[in-house]
XYZ file of C-alpha atoms in Angstrom:
492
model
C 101.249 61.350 151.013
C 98.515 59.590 148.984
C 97.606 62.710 146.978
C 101.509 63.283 146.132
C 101.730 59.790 145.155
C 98.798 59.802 142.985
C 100.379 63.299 141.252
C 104.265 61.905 141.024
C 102.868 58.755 139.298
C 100.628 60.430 136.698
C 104.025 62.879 136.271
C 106.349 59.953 135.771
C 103.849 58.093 133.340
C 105.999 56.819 130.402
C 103.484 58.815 127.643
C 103.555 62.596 129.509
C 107.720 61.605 129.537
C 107.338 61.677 126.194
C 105.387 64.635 125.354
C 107.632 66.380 128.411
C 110.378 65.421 125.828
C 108.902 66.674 122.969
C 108.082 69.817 124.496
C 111.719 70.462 125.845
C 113.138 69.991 121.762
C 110.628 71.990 120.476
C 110.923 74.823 123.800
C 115.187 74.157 122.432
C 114.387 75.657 118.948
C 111.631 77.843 119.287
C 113.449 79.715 122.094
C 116.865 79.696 119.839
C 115.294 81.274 116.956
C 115.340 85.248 117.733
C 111.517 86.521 117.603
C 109.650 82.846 118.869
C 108.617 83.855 122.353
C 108.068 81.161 124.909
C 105.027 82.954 125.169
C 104.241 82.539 121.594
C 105.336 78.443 121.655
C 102.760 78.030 124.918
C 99.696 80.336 123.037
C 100.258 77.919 119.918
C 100.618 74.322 121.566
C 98.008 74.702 124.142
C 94.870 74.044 121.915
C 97.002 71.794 120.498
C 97.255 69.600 123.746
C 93.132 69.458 124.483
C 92.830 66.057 123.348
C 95.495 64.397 125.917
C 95.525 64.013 129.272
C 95.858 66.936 131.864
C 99.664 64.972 132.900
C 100.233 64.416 128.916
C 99.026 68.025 128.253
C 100.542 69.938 130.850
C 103.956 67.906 130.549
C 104.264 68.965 126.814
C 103.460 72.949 128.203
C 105.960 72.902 130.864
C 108.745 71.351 128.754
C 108.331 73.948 126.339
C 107.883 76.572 128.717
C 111.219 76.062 130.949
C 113.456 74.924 127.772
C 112.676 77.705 125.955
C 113.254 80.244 128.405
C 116.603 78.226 128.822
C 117.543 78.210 125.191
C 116.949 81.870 124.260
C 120.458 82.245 125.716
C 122.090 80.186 123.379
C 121.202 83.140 120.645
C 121.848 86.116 122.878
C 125.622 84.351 123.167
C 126.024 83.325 119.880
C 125.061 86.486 118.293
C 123.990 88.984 120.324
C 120.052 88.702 119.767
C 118.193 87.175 122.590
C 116.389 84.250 121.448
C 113.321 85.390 123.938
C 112.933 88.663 125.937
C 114.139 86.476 129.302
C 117.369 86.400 127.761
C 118.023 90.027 127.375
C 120.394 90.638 129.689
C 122.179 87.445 128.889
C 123.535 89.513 125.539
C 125.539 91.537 128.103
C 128.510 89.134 129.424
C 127.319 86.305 126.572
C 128.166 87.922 123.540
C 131.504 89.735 124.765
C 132.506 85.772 126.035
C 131.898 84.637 122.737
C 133.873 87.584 121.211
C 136.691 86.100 123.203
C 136.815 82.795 121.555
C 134.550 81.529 125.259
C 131.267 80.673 123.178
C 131.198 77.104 124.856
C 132.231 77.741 128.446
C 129.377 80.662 127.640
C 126.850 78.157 126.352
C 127.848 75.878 129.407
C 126.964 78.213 132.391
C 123.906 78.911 130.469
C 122.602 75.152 130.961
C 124.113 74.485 134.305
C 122.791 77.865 136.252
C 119.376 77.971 133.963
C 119.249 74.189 135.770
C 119.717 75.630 139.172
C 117.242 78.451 138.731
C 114.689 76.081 137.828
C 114.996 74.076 140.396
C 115.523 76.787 142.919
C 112.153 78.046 141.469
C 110.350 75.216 141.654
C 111.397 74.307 145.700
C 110.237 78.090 146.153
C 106.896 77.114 145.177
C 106.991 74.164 147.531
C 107.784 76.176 150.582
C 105.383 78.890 149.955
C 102.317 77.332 147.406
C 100.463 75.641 150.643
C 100.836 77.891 153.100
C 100.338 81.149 150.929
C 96.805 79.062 149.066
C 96.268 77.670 153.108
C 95.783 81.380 154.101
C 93.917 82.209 150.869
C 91.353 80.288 151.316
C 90.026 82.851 154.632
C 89.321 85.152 151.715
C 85.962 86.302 150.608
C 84.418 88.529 147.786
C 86.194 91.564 149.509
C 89.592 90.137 149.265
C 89.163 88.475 146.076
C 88.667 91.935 144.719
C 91.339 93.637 146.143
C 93.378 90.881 145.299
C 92.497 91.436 141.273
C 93.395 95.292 142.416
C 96.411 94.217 143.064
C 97.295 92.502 140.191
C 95.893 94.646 138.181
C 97.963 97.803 139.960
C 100.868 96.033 138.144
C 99.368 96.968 134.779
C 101.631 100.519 135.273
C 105.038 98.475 135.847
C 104.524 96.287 132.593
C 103.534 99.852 130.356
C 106.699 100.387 129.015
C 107.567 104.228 128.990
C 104.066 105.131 128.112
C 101.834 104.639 131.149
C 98.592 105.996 128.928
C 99.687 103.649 126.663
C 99.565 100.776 129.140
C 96.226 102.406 130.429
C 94.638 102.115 126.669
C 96.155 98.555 126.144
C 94.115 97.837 129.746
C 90.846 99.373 128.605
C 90.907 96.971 125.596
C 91.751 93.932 127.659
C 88.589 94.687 129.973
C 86.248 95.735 126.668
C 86.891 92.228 125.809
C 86.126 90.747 129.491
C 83.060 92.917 129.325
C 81.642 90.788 126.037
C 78.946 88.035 127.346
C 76.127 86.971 129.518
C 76.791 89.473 132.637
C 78.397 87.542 135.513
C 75.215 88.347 138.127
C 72.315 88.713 136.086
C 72.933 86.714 133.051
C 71.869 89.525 130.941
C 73.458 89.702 126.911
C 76.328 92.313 126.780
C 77.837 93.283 123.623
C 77.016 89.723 121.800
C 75.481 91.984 119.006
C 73.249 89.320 118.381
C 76.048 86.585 117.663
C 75.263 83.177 119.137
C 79.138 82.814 119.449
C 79.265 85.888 121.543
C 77.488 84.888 124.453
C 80.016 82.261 126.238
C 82.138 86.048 125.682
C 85.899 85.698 123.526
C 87.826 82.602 124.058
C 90.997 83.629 125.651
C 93.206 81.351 124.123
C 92.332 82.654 120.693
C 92.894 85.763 121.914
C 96.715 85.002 123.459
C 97.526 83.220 119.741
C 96.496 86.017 117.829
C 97.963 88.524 119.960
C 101.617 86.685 120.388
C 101.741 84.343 117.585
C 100.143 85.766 114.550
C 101.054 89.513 115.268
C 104.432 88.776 116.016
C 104.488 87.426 112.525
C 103.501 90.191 110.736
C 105.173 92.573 112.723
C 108.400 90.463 111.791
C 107.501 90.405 108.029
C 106.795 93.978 108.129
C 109.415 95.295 109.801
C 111.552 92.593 107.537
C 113.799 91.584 110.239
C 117.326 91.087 109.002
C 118.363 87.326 108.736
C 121.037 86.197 111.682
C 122.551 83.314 109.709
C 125.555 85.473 108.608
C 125.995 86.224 112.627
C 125.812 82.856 113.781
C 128.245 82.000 110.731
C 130.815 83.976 112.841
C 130.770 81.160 115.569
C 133.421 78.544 113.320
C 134.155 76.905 116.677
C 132.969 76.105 119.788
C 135.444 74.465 122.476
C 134.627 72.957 126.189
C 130.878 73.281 126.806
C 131.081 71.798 130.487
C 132.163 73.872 133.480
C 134.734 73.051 136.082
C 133.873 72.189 139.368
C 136.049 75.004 140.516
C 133.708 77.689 137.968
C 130.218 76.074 139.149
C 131.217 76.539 143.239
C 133.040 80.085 142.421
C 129.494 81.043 140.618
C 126.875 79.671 143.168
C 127.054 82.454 145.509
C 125.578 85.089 142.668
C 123.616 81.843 141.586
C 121.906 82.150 145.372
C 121.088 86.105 145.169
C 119.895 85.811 141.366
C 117.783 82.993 141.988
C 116.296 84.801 145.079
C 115.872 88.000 143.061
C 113.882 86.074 140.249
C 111.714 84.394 142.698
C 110.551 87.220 144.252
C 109.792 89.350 140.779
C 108.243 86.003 139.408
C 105.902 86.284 142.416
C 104.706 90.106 141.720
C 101.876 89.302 138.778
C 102.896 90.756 135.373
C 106.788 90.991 135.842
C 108.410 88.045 133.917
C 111.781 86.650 133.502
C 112.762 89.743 131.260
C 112.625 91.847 134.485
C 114.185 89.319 136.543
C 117.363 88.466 134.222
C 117.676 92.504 134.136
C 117.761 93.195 137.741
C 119.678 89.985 138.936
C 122.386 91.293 136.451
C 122.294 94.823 137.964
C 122.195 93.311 141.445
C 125.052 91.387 141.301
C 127.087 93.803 139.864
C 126.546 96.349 142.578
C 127.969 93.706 144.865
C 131.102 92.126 142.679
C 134.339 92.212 143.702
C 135.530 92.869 139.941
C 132.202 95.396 138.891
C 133.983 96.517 135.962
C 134.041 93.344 134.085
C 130.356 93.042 133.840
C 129.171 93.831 130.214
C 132.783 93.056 129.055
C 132.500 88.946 129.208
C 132.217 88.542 132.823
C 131.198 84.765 133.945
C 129.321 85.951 137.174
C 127.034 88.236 135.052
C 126.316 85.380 132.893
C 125.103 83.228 135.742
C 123.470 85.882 137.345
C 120.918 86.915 134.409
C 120.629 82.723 133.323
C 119.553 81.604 137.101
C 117.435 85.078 137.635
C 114.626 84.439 134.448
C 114.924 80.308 135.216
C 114.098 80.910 138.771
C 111.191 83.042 137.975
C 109.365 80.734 136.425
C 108.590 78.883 139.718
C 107.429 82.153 141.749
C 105.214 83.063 138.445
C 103.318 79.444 138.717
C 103.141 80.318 142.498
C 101.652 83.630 142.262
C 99.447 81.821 139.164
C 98.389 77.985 141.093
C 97.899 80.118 144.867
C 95.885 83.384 143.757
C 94.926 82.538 140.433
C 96.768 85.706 139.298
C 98.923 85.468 135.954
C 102.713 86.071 137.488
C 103.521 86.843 133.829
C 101.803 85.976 129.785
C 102.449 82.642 130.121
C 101.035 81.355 133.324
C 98.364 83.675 131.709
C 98.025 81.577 129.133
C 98.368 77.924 131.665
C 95.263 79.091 133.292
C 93.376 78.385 130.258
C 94.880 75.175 129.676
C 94.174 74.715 133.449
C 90.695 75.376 133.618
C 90.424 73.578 130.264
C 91.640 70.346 132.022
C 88.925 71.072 134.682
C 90.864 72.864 137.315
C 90.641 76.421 138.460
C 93.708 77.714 139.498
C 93.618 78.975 142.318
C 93.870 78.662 146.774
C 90.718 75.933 146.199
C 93.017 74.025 144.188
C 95.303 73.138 146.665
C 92.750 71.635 148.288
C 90.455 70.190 146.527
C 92.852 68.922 143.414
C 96.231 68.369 145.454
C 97.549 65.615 143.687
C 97.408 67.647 140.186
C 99.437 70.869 142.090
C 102.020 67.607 142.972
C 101.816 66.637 139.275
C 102.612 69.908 138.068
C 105.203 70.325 140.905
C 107.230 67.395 139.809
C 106.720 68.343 136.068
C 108.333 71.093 136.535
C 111.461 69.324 138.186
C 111.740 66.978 135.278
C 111.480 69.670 132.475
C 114.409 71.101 134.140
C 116.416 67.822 134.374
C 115.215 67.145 130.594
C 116.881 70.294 129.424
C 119.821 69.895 131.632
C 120.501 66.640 130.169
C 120.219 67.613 126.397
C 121.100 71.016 126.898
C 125.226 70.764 126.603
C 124.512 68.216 123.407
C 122.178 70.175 121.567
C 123.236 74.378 122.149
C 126.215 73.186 119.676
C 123.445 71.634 117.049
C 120.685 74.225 117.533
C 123.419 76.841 116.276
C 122.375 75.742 112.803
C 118.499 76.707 113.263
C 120.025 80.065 113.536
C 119.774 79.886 109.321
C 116.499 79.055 108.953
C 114.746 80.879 106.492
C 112.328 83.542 108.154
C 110.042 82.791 105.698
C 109.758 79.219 106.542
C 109.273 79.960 110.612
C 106.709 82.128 109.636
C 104.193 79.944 107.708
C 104.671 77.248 109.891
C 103.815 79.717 113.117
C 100.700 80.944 111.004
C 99.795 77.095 110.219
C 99.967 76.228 113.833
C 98.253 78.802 115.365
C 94.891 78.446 112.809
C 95.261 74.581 113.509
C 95.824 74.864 117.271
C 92.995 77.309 117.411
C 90.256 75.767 115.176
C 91.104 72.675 117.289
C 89.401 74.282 120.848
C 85.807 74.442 119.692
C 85.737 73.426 116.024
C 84.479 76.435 115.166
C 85.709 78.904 112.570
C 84.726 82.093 114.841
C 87.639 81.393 116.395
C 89.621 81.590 113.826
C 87.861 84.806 112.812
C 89.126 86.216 116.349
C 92.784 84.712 116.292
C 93.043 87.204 113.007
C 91.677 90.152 114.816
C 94.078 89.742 117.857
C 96.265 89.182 115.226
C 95.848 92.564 113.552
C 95.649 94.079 117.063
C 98.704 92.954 118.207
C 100.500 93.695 115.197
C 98.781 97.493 115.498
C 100.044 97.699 118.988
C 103.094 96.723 118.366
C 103.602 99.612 115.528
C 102.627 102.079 117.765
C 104.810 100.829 120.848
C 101.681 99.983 122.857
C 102.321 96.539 125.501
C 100.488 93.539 125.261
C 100.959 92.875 129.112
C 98.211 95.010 130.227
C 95.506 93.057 127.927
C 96.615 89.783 129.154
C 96.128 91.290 132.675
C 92.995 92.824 132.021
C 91.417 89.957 130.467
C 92.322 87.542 132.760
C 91.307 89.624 136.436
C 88.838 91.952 134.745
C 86.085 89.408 135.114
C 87.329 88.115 138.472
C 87.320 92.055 139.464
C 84.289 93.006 138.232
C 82.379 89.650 139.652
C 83.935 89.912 143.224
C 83.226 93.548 143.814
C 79.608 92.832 142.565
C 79.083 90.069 145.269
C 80.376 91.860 147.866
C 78.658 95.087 147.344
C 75.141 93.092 147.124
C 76.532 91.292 150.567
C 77.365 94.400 152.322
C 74.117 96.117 151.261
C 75.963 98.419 148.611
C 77.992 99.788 151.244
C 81.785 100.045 149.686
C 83.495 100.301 153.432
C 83.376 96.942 152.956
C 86.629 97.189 151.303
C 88.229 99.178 153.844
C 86.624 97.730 156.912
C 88.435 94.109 156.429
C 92.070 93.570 157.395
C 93.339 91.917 154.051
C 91.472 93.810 151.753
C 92.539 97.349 152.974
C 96.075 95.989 153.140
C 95.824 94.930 149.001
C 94.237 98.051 148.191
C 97.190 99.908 150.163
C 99.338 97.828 148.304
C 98.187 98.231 145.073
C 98.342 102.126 145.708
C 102.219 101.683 146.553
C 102.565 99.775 143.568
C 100.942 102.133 141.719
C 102.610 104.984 142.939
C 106.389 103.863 143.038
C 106.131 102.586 139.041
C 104.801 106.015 138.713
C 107.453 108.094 139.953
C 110.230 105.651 138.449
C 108.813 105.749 135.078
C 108.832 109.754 135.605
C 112.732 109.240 136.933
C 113.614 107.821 134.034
């Protein structure tokens, strides 16, 4: 009770509700504005937030995280272009609602059922973040590998249709684990002689170059068309707040979608994209009017809105628990985690319980902040739909050489946010996914490290992988996983 105490005070502290706030209206427009991930808004802001407090910090993160996610609906019902991937399948049932002169009822379930996801989320991580980092904590070099394994088996699921695409996107995610002083030994790898090179390649660099700056110049290449005349269509929007009667008629598909993006939050590398998608298909299977889905249907709304909300929480469990990324941008928190002098991670929940409370309870409010905003301000953020491009863009590029230069003072790192940069944009020309880098470099060292340890401990002798209970049940899991992404990516 003390430790939760100590973490709901430092949550509740008047100066992290005000960078919680700040967060949530700058999560409300960057997730509006087609092409600024939440990803993106998290990779740019987090060197930004190094010089608060871990509960000033973190507050500003989360509040950008969870409104963003929220408020890439408001686009994908506006105008038919999801204002992040999360909101994909909200462009289904949205758009056709809006089509139908609905565009505020539309905007309306949006808010209330992204609110109930995120807090349906959040309780989810409650219930299962002790006792899942409790039994955790019985692992050992073994299990710690496997568990990497594991998340790393996922690196197939998030390939797109390519798999050797995924595989080469993986092999360059580890290359850059590999640079550094060797985790064992301490001997130079790769450094080339560069002083800079031996603490290895600052990952947050690396996440702002690879999600902010080359989704810039992949936009200004490609020269994505503007969306003001589309959101020009929209002359009026009428009642924003459900009924009573629409809220209780929804919650049932609420339930099963927020279940559904709980559990593909918790599998490491899926994301809200996934879990929006297969909510929507879910609860179509099982409606009592199917055919209305994709034509302006309210339950398919609520389904895909609650489904990517919800997963937020079972990505921060998978991420605070294991210490595995449940998607890019817990990915991303664990930097700004171990940053603030906590590694994510079973040991956490013991040692550093009041800061897993603090982050709990953030969590709640950011969902509460955009819940109480959210009806006010999807009418006003319609006019961010005009922006110029050409003004998001500059200020994206300022940000992320500011936020980056910021980490270490050091212009190497700017050097490597324009190399990600160039990769990203590279990757993204040839259709190759940034999921399996942010995998890669995130368990890559954790793999490599573990397995080392436990080979020296078991004499070289690799049965020890198969001889202990939890690590041959990961590495037959991780086969499973392997194989079943496999034959569905051959399916379809």
């Amino acid at each position: 009770m003390q430790q939760f105490m100590q973490g709901f005070l430092q949550a509740i502290d008047p100066r992290a509700i005000l960078y919680l706030l700040v967060g949530t209206f700058s999560g409300l427009i960057i997730g509006t504005l087609p092409g600024l991930t939440a990803t993106m808004a998290v990779a740019i802001l987090t060197p930004l937030t190094f010089w608060l407090s871990p509960n000033e910090g973190l507050a500003m993160l989360i509040g950008v995280w969870n409104s963003a996610i929220f408020s890439g609906g408001i686009s994908a019902i506006l105008i038919n272009t999801p204002g992040t991937p999360a909101s994909i399948a909200s462009t289904f049932d949205g758009f056709a609602l809006t089509k139908k002169g609905m565009a505020g009822l539309a905007l309306g379930i949006n808010v209330v059922f992204s609110f109930i996801g995120g807090i349906l989320g959040v309780v989810a991580l409650i219930l299962v973040g002790f006792p899942l980092a409790r039994f955790a904590l019985s692992f050992g070099p073994a299990e710690y590998f496997t568990l990497a394994i594991f998340g790393l088996s996922t690196m197939v699921a998030v390939s797109g249709k390519s798999i050797l695409k995924g595989m080469i996107s993986g092999f360059v995610g580890f290359s850059i684990a590999l640079i550094g002083l060797d985790p064992i030994f301490g001997s130079e790898r790769f450094t080339f002689g560069r002083m800079e090179l031996l603490s290895g390649i600052s990952f947050v660099p690396v996440m702002i170059g690879l999600f902010g700056i080359g989704e810039v110049l992949s936009q200004i290449f490609t020269k994505s068309r503007s969306t003001s005349a589309d959101a020009q269509t929209v002359t009026q929007i009428k009642r924003v707040i459900p009924t009573f009667k629409e809220v209780k008629d929804l919650t049932p598909v609420a339930l099963l979608s927020s279940l559904i993006g709980v559990v593909i939050g918790v599998i490491p590398g899926a994301g809200a994209d996934i879990a929006g998608l297969v909510a929507w298909d879910q609860s179509r299977r099982i409606a009592k009017r199917p055919e209305e889905y994709g034509k302006g249907s309210l339950e398919g709304l609520a389904a895909s809105t609650t489904a990517n909300n919800a997963c937020l929480g079972g990505a921060l469990t998978t991420m605070m628990a294991l210490g595995l990324p449940g998607d890019a941008v817990t990915a991303i928190l664990i930097g700004a985690f171990i940053i603030y002098g906590v590694q994510p991670g079973p040991i956490m929940f013991r040692d550093h319980a009041s800061f897993v409370y603090m982050v709990i309870t953030l969590m709640m409010l950011a969902n509460v902040a955009f819940l109480a905003v959210g009806f006010f301000f999807s009418k006003i953020l319609t006019k961010f739909l005009s922006l110029p491009q050409s003004f998001i863009w500059s200020t994206i590029i300022i940000l992320s050489l500011v936020g980056s230069y910021a980490i270490n003072n050091s212009a190497f790192d700017l050097m490597i946010v324009f190399l990600s940069g160039v990769l990203g944009f590279i990757f993204r020309l040839l259709d190759v996914p940034l999921g399996p880098i942010v995998l890669a470099l995130i368990l890559g060292p954790m793999a490599e490290a573990n397995m080392r340890r436990a080979l020296i401990l078991s004499g070289g002798s690799f049965t020890t992988f198969f001889t202990r209970p939890i690590s041959l049940i990961l590495l037959i899991l991780s086969a499973a996983s392997l194989l079943t992404s496999v034959i569905r990516k051959r399916k379809s």
